[in-house]
PDB file of C-alpha atoms in Angstrom:
ATOM      1  CA  VAL A   1     -10.997   3.816  10.686  1.00  0.00           C
ATOM      2  CA  GLN A   2      -8.137   1.342  10.549  1.00  0.00           C
ATOM      3  CA  LEU A   3      -5.849   0.002   7.850  1.00  0.00           C
ATOM      4  CA  GLN A   4      -4.606  -3.546   8.295  1.00  0.00           C
ATOM      5  CA  ALA A   5      -1.730  -4.684   6.106  1.00  0.00           C
ATOM      6  CA  SER A   6      -0.768  -8.299   5.603  1.00  0.00           C
ATOM      7  CA  GLY A   7       1.150 -10.581   3.281  1.00  0.00           C
ATOM      8  CA  GLY A   8       4.742  -9.834   4.156  1.00  0.00           C
ATOM      9  CA  GLY A   9       7.281 -12.527   4.804  1.00  0.00           C
ATOM     10  CA  LEU A  10      10.559 -14.108   3.796  1.00  0.00           C
ATOM     11  CA  VAL A  11      11.074 -14.968   0.133  1.00  0.00           C
ATOM     12  CA  GLN A  12      14.044 -15.907  -2.010  1.00  0.00           C
ATOM     13  CA  ALA A  13      15.276 -13.584  -4.704  1.00  0.00           C
ATOM     14  CA  GLY A  14      13.187 -13.975  -7.833  1.00  0.00           C
ATOM     15  CA  GLY A  15      10.111 -14.916  -5.863  1.00  0.00           C
ATOM     16  CA  SER A  16       6.787 -13.151  -5.477  1.00  0.00           C
ATOM     17  CA  LEU A  17       4.611 -11.827  -2.698  1.00  0.00           C
ATOM     18  CA  ARG A  18       1.209 -10.184  -2.628  1.00  0.00           C
ATOM     19  CA  LEU A  19       0.516  -7.594   0.027  1.00  0.00           C
ATOM     20  CA  SER A  20      -3.000  -6.667   1.070  1.00  0.00           C
ATOM     21  CA  CYS A  21      -4.292  -3.726   3.038  1.00  0.00           C
ATOM     22  CA  ALA A  22      -7.904  -3.595   4.171  1.00  0.00           C
ATOM     23  CA  ALA A  23      -9.633  -0.514   5.497  1.00  0.00           C
ATOM     24  CA  SER A  24     -12.274  -1.023   8.167  1.00  0.00           C
ATOM     25  CA  GLY A  25     -14.496   1.056  10.369  1.00  0.00           C
ATOM     26  CA  ARG A  26     -16.794   3.901   9.462  1.00  0.00           C
ATOM     27  CA  ILE A  27     -16.043   4.609   5.809  1.00  0.00           C
ATOM     28  CA  PHE A  28     -18.008   6.748   3.400  1.00  0.00           C
ATOM     29  CA  SER A  29     -15.452   7.046   0.620  1.00  0.00           C
ATOM     30  CA  ILE A  30     -11.852   6.127  -0.090  1.00  0.00           C
ATOM     31  CA  GLY A  31      -9.698   8.248  -2.364  1.00  0.00           C
ATOM     32  CA  ALA A  32      -6.141   7.491  -3.359  1.00  0.00           C
ATOM     33  CA  MET A  33      -4.443   4.466  -1.830  1.00  0.00           C
ATOM     34  CA  ARG A  34      -0.686   4.069  -1.697  1.00  0.00           C
ATOM     35  CA  TRP A  35       2.089   1.732  -0.701  1.00  0.00           C
ATOM     36  CA  TYR A  36       5.292   3.037   0.831  1.00  0.00           C
ATOM     37  CA  ARG A  37       8.362   1.180   1.997  1.00  0.00           C
ATOM     38  CA  GLN A  38      11.171   1.884   4.392  1.00  0.00           C
ATOM     39  CA  ALA A  39      14.390  -0.062   4.402  1.00  0.00           C
ATOM     40  CA  PRO A  40      16.651  -0.061   7.476  1.00  0.00           C
ATOM     41  CA  GLY A  41      18.553   3.200   7.716  1.00  0.00           C
ATOM     42  CA  LYS A  42      16.684   4.767   4.817  1.00  0.00           C
ATOM     43  CA  GLN A  43      13.835   7.197   4.413  1.00  0.00           C
ATOM     44  CA  ARG A  44      10.330   6.045   3.656  1.00  0.00           C
ATOM     45  CA  GLU A  45       9.655   6.110  -0.068  1.00  0.00           C
ATOM     46  CA  LEU A  46       6.502   5.983  -2.154  1.00  0.00           C
ATOM     47  CA  VAL A  47       6.330   2.749  -4.123  1.00  0.00           C
ATOM     48  CA  ALA A  48       2.969   2.834  -5.865  1.00  0.00           C
ATOM     49  CA  SER A  49      -0.328   4.681  -5.826  1.00  0.00           C
ATOM     50  CA  ILE A  50      -3.804   4.139  -7.214  1.00  0.00           C
ATOM     51  CA  THR A  51      -6.638   6.630  -7.462  1.00  0.00           C
ATOM     52  CA  SER A  52     -10.304   5.950  -6.780  1.00  0.00           C
ATOM     53  CA  SER A  53     -10.745   5.449 -10.534  1.00  0.00           C
ATOM     54  CA  SER A  54      -7.803   3.006 -10.583  1.00  0.00           C
ATOM     55  CA  THR A  55      -5.234   5.201 -12.274  1.00  0.00           C
ATOM     56  CA  THR A  56      -1.867   3.897 -11.143  1.00  0.00           C
ATOM     57  CA  ASP A  57       1.606   5.315 -10.724  1.00  0.00           C
ATOM     58  CA  TYR A  58       4.871   3.688  -9.700  1.00  0.00           C
ATOM     59  CA  ALA A  59       8.327   4.578  -8.501  1.00  0.00           C
ATOM     60  CA  ASP A  60      10.849   4.086 -11.285  1.00  0.00           C
ATOM     61  CA  SER A  61      12.581   1.426  -9.208  1.00  0.00           C
ATOM     62  CA  VAL A  62       9.555  -0.904  -9.299  1.00  0.00           C
ATOM     63  CA  LYS A  63       7.970  -0.216 -12.692  1.00  0.00           C
ATOM     64  CA  GLY A  64       7.298  -3.467 -14.470  1.00  0.00           C
ATOM     65  CA  GLN A  65       7.981  -5.403 -11.285  1.00  0.00           C
ATOM     66  CA  PHE A  66       5.164  -4.380  -8.912  1.00  0.00           C
ATOM     67  CA  THR A  67       1.460  -3.996  -9.630  1.00  0.00           C
ATOM     68  CA  ILE A  68      -0.951  -2.073  -7.433  1.00  0.00           C
ATOM     69  CA  SER A  69      -4.681  -2.757  -7.569  1.00  0.00           C
ATOM     70  CA  ARG A  70      -7.761  -2.195  -5.456  1.00  0.00           C
ATOM     71  CA  ASP A  71     -11.095  -3.792  -4.729  1.00  0.00           C
ATOM     72  CA  ASN A  72     -13.475  -0.993  -3.833  1.00  0.00           C
ATOM     73  CA  ALA A  73     -16.159  -3.402  -2.676  1.00  0.00           C
ATOM     74  CA  LYS A  74     -13.733  -4.773  -0.093  1.00  0.00           C
ATOM     75  CA  ASN A  75     -12.023  -1.448   0.708  1.00  0.00           C
ATOM     76  CA  THR A  76      -8.753  -3.196   0.004  1.00  0.00           C
ATOM     77  CA  VAL A  77      -5.585  -2.317  -1.877  1.00  0.00           C
ATOM     78  CA  TYR A  78      -3.089  -4.885  -3.091  1.00  0.00           C
ATOM     79  CA  LEU A  79       0.549  -4.853  -4.118  1.00  0.00           C
ATOM     80  CA  GLN A  80       1.694  -7.734  -6.276  1.00  0.00           C
ATOM     81  CA  MET A  81       5.474  -7.928  -6.119  1.00  0.00           C
ATOM     82  CA  ASN A  82       7.297 -10.113  -8.636  1.00  0.00           C
ATOM     83  CA  SER A  83      10.953 -10.851  -9.369  1.00  0.00           C
ATOM     84  CA  LEU A  84      11.855  -9.705  -5.889  1.00  0.00           C
ATOM     85  CA  LYS A  85      15.409  -8.598  -5.176  1.00  0.00           C
ATOM     86  CA  PRO A  86      17.305  -8.262  -1.903  1.00  0.00           C
ATOM     87  CA  GLU A  87      17.078  -4.480  -2.279  1.00  0.00           C
ATOM     88  CA  ASP A  88      13.282  -4.770  -2.030  1.00  0.00           C
ATOM     89  CA  THR A  89      13.710  -5.782   1.606  1.00  0.00           C
ATOM     90  CA  ALA A  90      11.806  -3.256   3.710  1.00  0.00           C
ATOM     91  CA  SER A  91       8.780  -2.670   5.851  1.00  0.00           C
ATOM     92  CA  TYR A  92       5.857  -1.883   3.569  1.00  0.00           C
ATOM     93  CA  TYR A  93       3.170   0.554   4.701  1.00  0.00           C
ATOM     94  CA  CYS A  94      -0.229   1.231   3.206  1.00  0.00           C
ATOM     95  CA  ASN A  95      -1.755   4.666   3.189  1.00  0.00           C
ATOM     96  CA  ALA A  96      -5.199   5.879   2.181  1.00  0.00           C
ATOM     97  CA  LEU A  97      -7.252   9.045   2.027  1.00  0.00           C
ATOM     98  CA  ILE A  98     -10.543   8.194   3.686  1.00  0.00           C
ATOM     99  CA  GLN A  99     -13.745  10.129   4.241  1.00  0.00           C
ATOM    100  CA  ASP A 100     -15.611   8.667   7.184  1.00  0.00           C
ATOM    101  CA  TYR A 101     -18.753  10.733   6.739  1.00  0.00           C
ATOM    102  CA  ILE A 102     -20.210  12.644   3.814  1.00  0.00           C
ATOM    103  CA  THR A 103     -19.789  16.045   5.436  1.00  0.00           C
ATOM    104  CA  ARG A 104     -16.261  15.496   6.680  1.00  0.00           C
ATOM    105  CA  PRO A 105     -13.029  16.006   4.748  1.00  0.00           C
ATOM    106  CA  PHE A 106     -10.778  13.201   3.608  1.00  0.00           C
ATOM    107  CA  ARG A 107      -8.123  12.264   6.150  1.00  0.00           C
ATOM    108  CA  ASP A 108      -4.823  10.478   5.811  1.00  0.00           C
ATOM    109  CA  TYR A 109      -4.628   7.025   7.407  1.00  0.00           C
ATOM    110  CA  TRP A 110      -1.680   4.657   7.760  1.00  0.00           C
ATOM    111  CA  GLY A 111      -1.457   0.966   8.384  1.00  0.00           C
ATOM    112  CA  LYS A 112       1.240  -0.700  10.432  1.00  0.00           C
ATOM    113  CA  GLY A 113       4.103  -1.974   8.358  1.00  0.00           C
ATOM    114  CA  THR A 114       4.415  -5.487   7.053  1.00  0.00           C
ATOM    115  CA  LEU A 115       7.971  -6.744   6.708  1.00  0.00           C
ATOM    116  CA  VAL A 116       9.229  -8.117   3.416  1.00  0.00           C
ATOM    117  CA  THR A 117      12.603  -9.848   3.502  1.00  0.00           C
ATOM    118  CA  VAL A 118      14.200 -11.023   0.269  1.00  0.00           C
ATOM    119  CA  SER A 119      17.119 -13.397   0.654  1.00  0.00           C
ATOM    120  CA  SER A 120      19.841 -13.727  -1.972  1.00  0.00           C
TER     121      SER A 120
END
């Protein structure tokens, strides 16, 4: 199982980006999916999460600014980021709980980070 994140890049303050993260490989079921970010010199922080039934939760710092969604048919989670600020600059990582076979437990998988740079 692999998670492939994409959509990062350089954007001016006030702009928008949409991150995607697709899970591939042997997948039976996907549980919660999350986006984390890590800015230089800071700890990784949870940005947003979405359950298998699409219940969402957000860090206070991004409420009303970011929207997480998922397409279960495509095994993909998205993060729509609007009104971006320089302090949103970070590497963004996707995370998912994935069951690769019906008799096996869910396991934690991580994608490689995608860099988001917001210029002032």
